[in-house]
Coordinates of C-alpha atoms and ligand atoms in Angstrom, one line a residue:
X215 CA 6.7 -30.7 -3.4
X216 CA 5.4 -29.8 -6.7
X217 CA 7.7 -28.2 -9.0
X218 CA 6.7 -26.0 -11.4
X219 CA 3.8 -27.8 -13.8
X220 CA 3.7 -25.1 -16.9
X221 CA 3.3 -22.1 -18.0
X222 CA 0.5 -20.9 -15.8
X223 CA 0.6 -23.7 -13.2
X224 CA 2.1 -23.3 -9.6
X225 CA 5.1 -21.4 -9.5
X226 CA 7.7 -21.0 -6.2
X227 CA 9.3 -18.0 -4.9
X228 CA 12.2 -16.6 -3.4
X229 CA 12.9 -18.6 0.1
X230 CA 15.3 -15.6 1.1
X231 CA 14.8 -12.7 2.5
X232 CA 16.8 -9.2 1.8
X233 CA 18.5 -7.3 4.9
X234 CA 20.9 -5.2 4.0
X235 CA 21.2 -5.2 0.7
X236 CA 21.8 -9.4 0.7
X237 CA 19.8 -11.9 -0.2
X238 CA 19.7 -14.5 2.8
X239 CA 18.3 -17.3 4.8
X240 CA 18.3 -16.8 8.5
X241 CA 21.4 -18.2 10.2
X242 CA 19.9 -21.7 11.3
X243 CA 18.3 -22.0 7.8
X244 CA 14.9 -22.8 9.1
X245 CA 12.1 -23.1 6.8
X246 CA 8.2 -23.2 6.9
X247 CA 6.0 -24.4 4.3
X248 CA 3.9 -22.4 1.6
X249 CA 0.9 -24.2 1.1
X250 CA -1.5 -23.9 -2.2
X251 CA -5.1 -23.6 -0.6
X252 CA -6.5 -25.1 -4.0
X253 CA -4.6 -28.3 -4.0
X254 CA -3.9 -28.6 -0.2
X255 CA -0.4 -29.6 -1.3
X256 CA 2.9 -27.9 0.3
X257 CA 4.5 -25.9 -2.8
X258 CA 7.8 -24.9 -1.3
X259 CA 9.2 -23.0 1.4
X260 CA 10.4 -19.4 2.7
X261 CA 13.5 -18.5 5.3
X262 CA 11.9 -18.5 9.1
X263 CA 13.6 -15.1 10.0
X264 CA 14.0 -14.3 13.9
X265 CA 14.0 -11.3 15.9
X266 CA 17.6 -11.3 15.8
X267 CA 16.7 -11.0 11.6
X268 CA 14.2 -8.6 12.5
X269 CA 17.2 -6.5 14.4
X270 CA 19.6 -6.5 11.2
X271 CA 16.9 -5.1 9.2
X272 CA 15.9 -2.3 11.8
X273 CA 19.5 -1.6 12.4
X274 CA 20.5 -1.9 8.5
X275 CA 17.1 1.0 7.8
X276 CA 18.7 3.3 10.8
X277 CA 21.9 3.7 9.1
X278 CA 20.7 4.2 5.7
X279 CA 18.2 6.7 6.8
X280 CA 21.0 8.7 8.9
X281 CA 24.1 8.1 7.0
X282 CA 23.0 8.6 2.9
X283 CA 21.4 10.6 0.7
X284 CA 18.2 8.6 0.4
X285 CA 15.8 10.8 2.3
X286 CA 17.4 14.2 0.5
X287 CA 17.9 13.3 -3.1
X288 CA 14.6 13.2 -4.8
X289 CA 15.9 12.6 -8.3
X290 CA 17.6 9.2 -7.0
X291 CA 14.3 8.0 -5.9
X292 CA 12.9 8.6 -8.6
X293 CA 15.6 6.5 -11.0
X294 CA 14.8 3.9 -8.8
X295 CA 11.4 3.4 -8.2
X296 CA 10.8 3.9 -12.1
X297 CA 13.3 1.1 -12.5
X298 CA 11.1 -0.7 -9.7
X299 CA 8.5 -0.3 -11.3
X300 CA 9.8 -1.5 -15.0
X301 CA 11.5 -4.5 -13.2
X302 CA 8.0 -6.0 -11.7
X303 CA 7.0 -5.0 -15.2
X304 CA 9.2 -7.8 -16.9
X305 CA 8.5 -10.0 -13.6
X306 CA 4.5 -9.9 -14.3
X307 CA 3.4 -12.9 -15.3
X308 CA 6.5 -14.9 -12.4
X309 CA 4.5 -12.5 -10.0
X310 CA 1.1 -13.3 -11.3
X311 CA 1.8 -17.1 -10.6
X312 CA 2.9 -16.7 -7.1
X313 CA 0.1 -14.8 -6.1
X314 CA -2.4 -17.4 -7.5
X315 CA 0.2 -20.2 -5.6
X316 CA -0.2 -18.7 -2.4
X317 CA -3.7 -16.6 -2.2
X318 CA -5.4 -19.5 -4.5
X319 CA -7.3 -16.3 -5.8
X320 CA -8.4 -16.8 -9.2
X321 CA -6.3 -16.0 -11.9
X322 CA -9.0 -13.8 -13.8
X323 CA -9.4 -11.5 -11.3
X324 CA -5.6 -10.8 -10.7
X325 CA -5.6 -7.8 -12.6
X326 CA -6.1 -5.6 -10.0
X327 CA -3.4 -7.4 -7.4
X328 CA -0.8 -7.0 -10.4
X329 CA -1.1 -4.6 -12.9
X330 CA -2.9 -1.9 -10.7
X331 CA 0.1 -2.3 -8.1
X332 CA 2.7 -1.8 -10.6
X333 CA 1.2 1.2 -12.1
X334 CA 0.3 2.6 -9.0
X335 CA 4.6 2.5 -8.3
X336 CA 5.0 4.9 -11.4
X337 CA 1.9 7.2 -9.7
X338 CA 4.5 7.6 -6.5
X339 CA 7.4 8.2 -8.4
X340 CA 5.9 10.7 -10.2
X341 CA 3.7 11.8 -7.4
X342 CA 7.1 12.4 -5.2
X343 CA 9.3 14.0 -7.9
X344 CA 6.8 16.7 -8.5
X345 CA 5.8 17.4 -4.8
X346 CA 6.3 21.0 -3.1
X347 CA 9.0 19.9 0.1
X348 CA 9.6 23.2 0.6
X349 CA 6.4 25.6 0.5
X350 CA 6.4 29.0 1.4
X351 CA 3.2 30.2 2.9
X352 CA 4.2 33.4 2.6
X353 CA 4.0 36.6 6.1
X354 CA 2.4 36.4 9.5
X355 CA 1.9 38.4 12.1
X356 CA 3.2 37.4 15.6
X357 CA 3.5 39.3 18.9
X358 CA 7.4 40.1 18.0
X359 CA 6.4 41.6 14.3
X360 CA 6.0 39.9 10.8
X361 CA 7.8 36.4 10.1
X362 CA 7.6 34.5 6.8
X363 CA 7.0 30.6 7.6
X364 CA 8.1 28.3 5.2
X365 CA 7.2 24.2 5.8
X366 CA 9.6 21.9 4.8
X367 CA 8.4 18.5 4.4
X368 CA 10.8 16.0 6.3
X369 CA 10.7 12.7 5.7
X370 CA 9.1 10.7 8.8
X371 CA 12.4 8.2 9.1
X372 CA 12.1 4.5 9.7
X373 CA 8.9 3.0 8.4
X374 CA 8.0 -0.9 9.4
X375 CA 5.5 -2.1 7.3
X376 CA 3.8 -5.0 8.3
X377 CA 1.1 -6.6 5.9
X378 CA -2.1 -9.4 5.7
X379 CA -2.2 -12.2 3.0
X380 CA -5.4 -11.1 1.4
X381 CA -4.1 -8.3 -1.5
X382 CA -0.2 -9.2 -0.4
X383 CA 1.4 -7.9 -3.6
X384 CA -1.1 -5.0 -3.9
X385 CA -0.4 -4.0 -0.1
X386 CA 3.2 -5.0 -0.1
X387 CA 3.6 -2.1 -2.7
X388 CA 1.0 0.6 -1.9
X389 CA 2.5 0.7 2.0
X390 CA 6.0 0.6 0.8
X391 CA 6.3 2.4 -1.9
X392 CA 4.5 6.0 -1.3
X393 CA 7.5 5.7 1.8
X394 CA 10.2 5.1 0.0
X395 CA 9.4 8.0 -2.5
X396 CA 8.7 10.3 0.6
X397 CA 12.3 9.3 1.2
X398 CA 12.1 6.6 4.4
X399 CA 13.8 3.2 4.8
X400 CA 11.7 0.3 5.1
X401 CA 11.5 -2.3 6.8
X402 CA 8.8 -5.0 5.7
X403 CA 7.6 -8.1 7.2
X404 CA 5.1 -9.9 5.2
X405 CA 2.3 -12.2 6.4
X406 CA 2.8 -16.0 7.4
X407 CA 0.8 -17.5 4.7
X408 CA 2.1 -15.5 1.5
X409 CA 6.2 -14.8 2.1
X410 CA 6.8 -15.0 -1.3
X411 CA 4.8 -11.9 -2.2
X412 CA 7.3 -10.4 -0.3
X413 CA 10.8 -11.7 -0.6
X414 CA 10.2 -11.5 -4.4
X415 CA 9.4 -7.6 -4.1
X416 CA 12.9 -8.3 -2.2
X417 CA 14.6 -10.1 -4.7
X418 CA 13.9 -7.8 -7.6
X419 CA 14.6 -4.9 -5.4
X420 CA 18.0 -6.1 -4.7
X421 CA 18.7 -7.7 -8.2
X422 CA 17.2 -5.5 -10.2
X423 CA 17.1 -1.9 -9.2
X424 CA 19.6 1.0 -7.4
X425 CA 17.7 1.0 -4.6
X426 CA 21.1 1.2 -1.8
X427 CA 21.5 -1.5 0.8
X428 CA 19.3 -0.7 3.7
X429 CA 17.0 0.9 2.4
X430 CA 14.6 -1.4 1.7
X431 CA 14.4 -4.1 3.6
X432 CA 11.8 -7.4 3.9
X433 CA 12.1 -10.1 6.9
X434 CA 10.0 -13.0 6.5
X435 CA 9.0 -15.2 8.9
X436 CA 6.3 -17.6 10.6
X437 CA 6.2 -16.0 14.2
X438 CA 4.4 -13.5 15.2
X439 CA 6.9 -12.3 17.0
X440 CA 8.9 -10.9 14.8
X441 CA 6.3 -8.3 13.5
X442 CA 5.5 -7.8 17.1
X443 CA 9.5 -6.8 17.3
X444 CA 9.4 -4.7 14.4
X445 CA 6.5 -2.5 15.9
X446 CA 7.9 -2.1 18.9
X447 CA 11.4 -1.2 18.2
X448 CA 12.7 2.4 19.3
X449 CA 14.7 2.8 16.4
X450 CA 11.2 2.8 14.2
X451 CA 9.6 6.2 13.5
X452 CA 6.6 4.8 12.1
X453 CA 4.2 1.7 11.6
X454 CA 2.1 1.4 8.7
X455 CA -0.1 -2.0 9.1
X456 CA -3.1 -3.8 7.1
X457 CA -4.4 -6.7 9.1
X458 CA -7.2 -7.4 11.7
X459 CA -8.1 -4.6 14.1
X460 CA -7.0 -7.0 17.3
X461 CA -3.6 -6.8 15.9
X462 CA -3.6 -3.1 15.0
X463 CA -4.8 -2.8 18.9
X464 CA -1.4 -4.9 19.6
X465 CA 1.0 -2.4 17.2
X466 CA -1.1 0.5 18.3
X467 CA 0.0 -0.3 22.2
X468 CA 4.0 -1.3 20.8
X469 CA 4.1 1.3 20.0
X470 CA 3.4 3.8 23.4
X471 CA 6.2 3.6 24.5
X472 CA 8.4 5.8 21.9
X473 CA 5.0 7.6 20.6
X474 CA 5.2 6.0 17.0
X475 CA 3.2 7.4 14.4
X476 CA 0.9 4.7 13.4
X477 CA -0.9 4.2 10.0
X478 CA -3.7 1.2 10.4
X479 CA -5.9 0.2 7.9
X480 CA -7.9 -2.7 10.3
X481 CA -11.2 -4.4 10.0
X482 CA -14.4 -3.3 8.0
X483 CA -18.1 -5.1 8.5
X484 CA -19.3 -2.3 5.6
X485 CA -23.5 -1.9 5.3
X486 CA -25.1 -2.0 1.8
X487 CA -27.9 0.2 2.3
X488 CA -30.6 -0.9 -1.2
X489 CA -33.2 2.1 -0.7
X490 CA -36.6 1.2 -1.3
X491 CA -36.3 2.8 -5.2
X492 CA -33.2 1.4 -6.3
X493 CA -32.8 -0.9 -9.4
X494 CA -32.4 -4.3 -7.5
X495 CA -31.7 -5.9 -11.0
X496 CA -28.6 -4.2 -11.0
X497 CA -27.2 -3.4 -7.6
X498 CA -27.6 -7.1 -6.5
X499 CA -25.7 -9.7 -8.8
X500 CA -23.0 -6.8 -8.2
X501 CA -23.3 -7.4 -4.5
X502 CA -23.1 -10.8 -4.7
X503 CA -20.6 -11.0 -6.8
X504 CA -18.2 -8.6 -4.9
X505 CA -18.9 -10.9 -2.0
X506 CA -17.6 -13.8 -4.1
X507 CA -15.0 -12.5 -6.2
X508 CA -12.0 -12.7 -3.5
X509 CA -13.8 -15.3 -1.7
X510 CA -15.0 -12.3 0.7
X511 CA -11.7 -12.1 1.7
X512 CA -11.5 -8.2 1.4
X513 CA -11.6 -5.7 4.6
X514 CA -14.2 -3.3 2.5
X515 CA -16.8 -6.1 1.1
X516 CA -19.9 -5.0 2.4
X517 CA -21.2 -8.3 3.5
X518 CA -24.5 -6.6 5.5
X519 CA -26.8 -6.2 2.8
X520 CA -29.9 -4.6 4.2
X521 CA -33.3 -4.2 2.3
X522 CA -36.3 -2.5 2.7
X523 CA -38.8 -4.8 4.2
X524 CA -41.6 -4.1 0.7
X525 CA -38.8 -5.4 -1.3
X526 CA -37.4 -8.2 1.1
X527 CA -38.6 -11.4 -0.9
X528 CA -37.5 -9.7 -4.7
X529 CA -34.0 -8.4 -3.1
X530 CA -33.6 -12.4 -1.2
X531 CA -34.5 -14.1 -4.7
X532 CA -32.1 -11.8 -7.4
X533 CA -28.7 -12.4 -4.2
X534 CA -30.0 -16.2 -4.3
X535 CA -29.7 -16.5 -7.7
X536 CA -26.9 -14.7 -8.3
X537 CA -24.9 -16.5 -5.5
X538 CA -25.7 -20.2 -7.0
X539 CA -25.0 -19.4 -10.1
X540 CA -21.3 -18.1 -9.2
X541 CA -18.6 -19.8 -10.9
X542 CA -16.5 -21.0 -7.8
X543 CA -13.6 -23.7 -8.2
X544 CA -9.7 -24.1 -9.5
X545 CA -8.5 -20.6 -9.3
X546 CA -5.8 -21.4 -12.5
X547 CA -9.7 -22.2 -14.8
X548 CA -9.9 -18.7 -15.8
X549 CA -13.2 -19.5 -15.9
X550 CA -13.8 -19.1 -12.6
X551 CA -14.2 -16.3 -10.4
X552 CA -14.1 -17.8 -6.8
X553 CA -11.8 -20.0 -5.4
X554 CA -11.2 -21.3 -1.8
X555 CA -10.3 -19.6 1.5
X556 CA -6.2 -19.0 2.1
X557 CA -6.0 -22.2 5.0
X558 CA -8.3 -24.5 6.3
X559 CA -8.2 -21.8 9.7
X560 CA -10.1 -19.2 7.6
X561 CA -12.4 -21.4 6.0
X562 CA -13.3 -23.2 9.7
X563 CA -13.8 -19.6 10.9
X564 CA -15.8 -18.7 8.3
X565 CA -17.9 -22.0 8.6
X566 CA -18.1 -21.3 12.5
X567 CA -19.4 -17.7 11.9
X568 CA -22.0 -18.9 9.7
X569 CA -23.4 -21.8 12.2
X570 CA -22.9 -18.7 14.6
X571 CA -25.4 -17.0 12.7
X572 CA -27.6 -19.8 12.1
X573 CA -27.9 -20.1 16.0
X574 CA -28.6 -17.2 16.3
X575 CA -31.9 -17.3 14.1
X576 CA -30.9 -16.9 10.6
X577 CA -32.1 -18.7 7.6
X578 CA -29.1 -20.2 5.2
X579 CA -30.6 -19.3 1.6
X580 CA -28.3 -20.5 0.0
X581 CA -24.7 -22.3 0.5
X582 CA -23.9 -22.5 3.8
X583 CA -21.3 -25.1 3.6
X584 CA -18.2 -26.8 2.1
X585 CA -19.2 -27.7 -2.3
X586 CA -19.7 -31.1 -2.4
X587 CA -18.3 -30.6 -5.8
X588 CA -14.9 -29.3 -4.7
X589 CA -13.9 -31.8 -1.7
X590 CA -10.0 -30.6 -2.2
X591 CA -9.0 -26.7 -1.5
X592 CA -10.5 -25.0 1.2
X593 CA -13.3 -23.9 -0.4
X594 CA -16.8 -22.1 0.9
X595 CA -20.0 -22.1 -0.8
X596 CA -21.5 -18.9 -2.2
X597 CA -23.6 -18.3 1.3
X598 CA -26.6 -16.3 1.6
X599 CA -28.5 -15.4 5.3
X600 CA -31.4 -13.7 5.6
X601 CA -33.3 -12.6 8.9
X602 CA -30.1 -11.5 10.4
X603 CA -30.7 -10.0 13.8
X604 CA -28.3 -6.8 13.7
X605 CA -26.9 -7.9 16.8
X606 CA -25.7 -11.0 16.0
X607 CA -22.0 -12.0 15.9
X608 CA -22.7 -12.8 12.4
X609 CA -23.8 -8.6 11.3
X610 CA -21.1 -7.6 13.9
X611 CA -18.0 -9.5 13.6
X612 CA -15.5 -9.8 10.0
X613 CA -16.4 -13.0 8.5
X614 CA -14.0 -13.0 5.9
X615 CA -15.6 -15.3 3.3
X616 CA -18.1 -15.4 0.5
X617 CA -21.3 -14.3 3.0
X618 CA -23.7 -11.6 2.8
X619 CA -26.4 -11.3 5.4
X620 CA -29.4 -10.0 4.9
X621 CA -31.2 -7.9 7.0
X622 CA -34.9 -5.9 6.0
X623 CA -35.5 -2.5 7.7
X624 CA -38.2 0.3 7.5
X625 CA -37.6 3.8 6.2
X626 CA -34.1 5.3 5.3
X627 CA -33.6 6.5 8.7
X628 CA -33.7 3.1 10.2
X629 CA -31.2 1.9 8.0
X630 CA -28.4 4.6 8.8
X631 CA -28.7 3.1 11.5
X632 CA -28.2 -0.6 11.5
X633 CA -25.3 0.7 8.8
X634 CA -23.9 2.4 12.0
X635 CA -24.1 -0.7 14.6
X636 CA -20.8 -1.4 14.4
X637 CA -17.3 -1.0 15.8
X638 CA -15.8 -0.9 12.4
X639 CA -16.3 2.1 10.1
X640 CA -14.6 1.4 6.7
X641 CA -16.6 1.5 3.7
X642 CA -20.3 1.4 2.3
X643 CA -22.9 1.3 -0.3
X644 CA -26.0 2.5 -1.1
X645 CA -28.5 1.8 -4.1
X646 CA -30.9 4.1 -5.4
X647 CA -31.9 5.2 -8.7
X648 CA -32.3 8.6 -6.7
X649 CA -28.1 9.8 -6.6
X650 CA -29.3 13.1 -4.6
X651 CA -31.0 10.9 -1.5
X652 CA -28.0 7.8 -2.2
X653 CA -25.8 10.8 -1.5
X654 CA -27.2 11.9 1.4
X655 CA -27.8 8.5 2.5
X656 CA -24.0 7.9 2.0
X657 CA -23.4 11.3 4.2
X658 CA -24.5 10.2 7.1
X659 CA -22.7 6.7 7.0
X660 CA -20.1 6.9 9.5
X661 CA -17.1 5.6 7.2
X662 CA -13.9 6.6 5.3
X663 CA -15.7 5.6 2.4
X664 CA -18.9 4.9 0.3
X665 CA -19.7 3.6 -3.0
X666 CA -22.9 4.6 -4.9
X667 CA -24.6 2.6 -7.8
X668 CA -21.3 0.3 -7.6
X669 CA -19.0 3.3 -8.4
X670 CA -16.1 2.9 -6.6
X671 CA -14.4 4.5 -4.0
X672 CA -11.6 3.4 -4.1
X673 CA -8.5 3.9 -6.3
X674 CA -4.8 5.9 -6.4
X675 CA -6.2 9.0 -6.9
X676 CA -8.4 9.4 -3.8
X677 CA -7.8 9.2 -0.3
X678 CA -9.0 5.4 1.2
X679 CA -9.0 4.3 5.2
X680 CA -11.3 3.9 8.0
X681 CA -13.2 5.8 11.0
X682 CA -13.6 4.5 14.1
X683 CA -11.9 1.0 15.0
X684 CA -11.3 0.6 10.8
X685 CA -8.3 2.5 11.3
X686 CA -6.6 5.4 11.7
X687 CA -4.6 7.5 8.7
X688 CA -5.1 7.4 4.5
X689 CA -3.8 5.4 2.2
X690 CA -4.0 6.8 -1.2
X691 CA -4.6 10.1 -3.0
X692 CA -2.7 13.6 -1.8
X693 CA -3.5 12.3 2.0
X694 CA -1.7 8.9 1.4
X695 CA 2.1 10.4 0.5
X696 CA 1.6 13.5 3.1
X697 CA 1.2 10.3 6.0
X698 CA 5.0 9.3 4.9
X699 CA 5.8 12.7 6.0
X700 CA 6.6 14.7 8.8
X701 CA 5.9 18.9 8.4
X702 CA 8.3 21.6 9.8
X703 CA 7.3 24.7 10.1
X704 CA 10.3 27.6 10.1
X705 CA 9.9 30.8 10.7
X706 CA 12.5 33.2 9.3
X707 CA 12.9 37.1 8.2
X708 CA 10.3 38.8 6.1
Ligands
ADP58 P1 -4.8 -12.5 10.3 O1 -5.4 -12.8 11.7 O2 -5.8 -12.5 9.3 O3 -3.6 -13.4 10.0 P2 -3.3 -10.3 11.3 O4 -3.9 -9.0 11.4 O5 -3.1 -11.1 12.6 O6 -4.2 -11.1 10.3 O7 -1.9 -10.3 10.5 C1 -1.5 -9.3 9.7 C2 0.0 -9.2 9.8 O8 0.3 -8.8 11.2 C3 0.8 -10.4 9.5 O9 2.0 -10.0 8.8 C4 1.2 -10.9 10.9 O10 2.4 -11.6 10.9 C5 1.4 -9.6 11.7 N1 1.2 -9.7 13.1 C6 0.5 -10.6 13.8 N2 0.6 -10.4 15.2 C7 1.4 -9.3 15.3 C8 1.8 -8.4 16.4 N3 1.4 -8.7 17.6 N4 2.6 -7.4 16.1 C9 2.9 -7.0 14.9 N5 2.5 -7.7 13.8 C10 1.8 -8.8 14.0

């Protein structure tokens, strides 16, 4: 075990979880292991919670959503999530720690896994306090005479939220919060391989805030199972899931059987479309280094770079260079802007997905492998292929890791389409010093979302999620509160 080294060195979190409104480790007080990808080296541990934990917490979000006030009293919820969000304020830097302890992603770029989140908590209170429940949409004319409709805007009830280990603060708070303000219970189960991101929301939820018992709740555990339990539990009115689209297939079909609303935000394999006039100078090292930054692990990367074949060779040398020259290593250096994959399972998939590619009949430009620099951690190098047949596993499945592939094409119409080739359908790029054709270029991309000249998409204000097997639902903007909610309409005297 390593106990906590300094200031800014590895830091532990909570081991309990919260049901209830307590604070506890699940009856047999089994453990598992938190492991820091950079050193290898177990860090500490979090409660294994069971399905029988899993059925507290569902049970404990029923009553609360049935018996109090919480889904009714607006101003209540907004007391507490402001005090939420000044509690994680003061908890920062503790927070900041544990996500470098369990993510290994570099401290230097945790601005926007920390601060963003906790602002973003102060954008739903506000959001919620100031929204229209009741909206009267005035006289309409029916068979039987006039009726005035008014929609009232009904909380949706139980919401499990189940989340991946990429962004786990970030997510832990943008699908939890926004539902809480719309005035559900929650219920949230956090990934296997970064607990602590969740029993710590937990812990300063329960230690530090008003928030009643029940009403938020977080079971952690190492089993599957358990989130499989919480999405297919009848007394859940609603999913909301980040993860891979094979396990949004599996929550999808939980939950059939009681016709759950679902929110999914699931895979992405997003095109970078580099038109034949765009400023390669500056589009690329951007590219490369978005690839990089989280170690690739980030559902809208675009990892499928493709450029036009009279600019192949300049495109392939500014990525290479960009890519080698990428400061990848301890992610507590805040010099460095890579570090390694969360396990040594990502980073072998990664690896496999790249000799994948390779069999296929792509060239490894540059990286390709494990540092030789960096034998400890789980780190990949920077990894550039070119010649990638669009068909390949390696331009059609979610690699997950600092890759781009590189694949040329001929005319803008050709290109749309290789961007299309796919089952996913998150985000996009496209690079032109033309914004008028990048923008029609970016219309027909068949996404939820598309950056131009690396401005970004996404963001609180602006709705963010995925078309075809990316997802279903919004996260974000007007869209992303009005999911958290159910509309009815009534129809009542003139
Ligand atoms: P990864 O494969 O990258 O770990 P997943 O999409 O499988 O990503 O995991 C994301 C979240 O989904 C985690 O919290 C995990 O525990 C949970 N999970 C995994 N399998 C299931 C399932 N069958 N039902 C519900 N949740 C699940």
């Amino acid at each position: 075990m390593t106990d906590v080294q300094s200031d800014t060195g590895v830091l532990a979190g909570e081991e309990r979880m919260l049901i209830d409104g307590e604070l506890q480790h699940t009856a047999t007080d089994a453990k598992f292991d938190v492991v820091h990808p950079a050193s290898e080296e177990v860090v500490g541990q979090a409660t294994d919670g069971t399905t029988a934990d899993m059925d507290r917490a569902v049970a404990a979000a029923r009553r609360a959503f049935d018996t109090t006030e919480w889904s009714r009293d607006v101003a209540f919820r907004y007391h507490c999530l402001t005090q939420l969000q000044e509690a994680l304020t003061r908890n920062k830097e503790r927070l900041r720690r544990i996500l470098v302890t369990e993510v290994g992603c570099p401290i230097s770029v945790t601005g926007s896994q920390i601060e963003d989140p906790i602002a973003e908590v102060g954008h739903w209170a506000n959001h919620g306090k100031d929204f229209a429940y009741l909206v009267d949409t005035g006289v309409h004319p029916t068979q039987l005479g006039p009726a005035r409709r008014k929609i009232h805007y009904d909380a949706v009830g139980v919401v499990g939220a189940i989340t991946p280990w990429n962004v786990p603060l970030y997510l832990n708070i943008a699908e939890t919060v926004p539902a809480l303000m719309a005035g559900n219970t929650v219920v949230l189960k956090p990934a296997q391989l970064t607990p602590w991101s969740g029993s710590e929301l937990g812990r300063i939820v329960a230690e530090e805030t008003d928030i009643p018992a029940g009403v938020f709740n977080v079971v952690v555990s190492n089993a599957n199972e358990v989130g499989a339990a919480l999405a297919a539990d009848p007394r859940v009115d609603m999913i909301t899931f980040t993860g891979s689209t094979a396990t949004g297939r599996a929550i999808l079909a939980a939950g059939a059987a009681t016709v759950k609303k679902t929110l999914l935000e699931l895979g992405g394999k997003s095109a970078h479309i580099v038109l034949d006039d765009a400023d390669l100078g500056a589009a690329l090292p951007m590219a490369a280094m978005m690839a990089c930054v989280m170690s690739g692990q980030s559902c809208i990367l675009p990892s499928r770079i493709l450029l036009p074949r009279s600019r192949y060779d300049e495109g392939l040398e500014i990525l290479k260079a960009s890519m080698e020259a990428f400061p990848v290593g301890d992610p507590w250096d805040p010099g460095k802007m890579q570090g390694p994959q969360i396990s040594e399972t990502q980073r072998q998939k990664v690896l496999g997905l790249i000799a994948s590619g390779v069999a296929a009949g792509a060239t490894v430009v540059t990286g390709g492998g494990v540092p030789e620099q960096l034998p400890t951690g789980y780190y990949v190098a920077p990894t550039l292929l070119s010649d990638v047949d669009p068909d390949a596993r390696i331009a059609q499945e979610e690699i997950f890791g600092p890759v781009l592939t590189v694949t040329g094409y001929d005319g803008d119409d050709e290109a749309i389409a290789i961007a299309n080739n796919s089952i996913y359908g998150l985000s996009g790029e496209v690079s032109s010093v033309d914004v008028d054709r990048a923008l029609g270029v970016a219309q027909r991309m068949r996404t939820g979302n598309v950056t131009i000249n690396g401005k970004s998409h996404f963001g609180i204000t602006s709705p963010f999620g995925g078309t075809k097997q990316s997802g279903l639902g919004r996260r974000n903007g007007a869209e992303g509160f009005l999911e958290y909610l159910e509309s009815k309409t009534i129809g009542l005297p003139e």
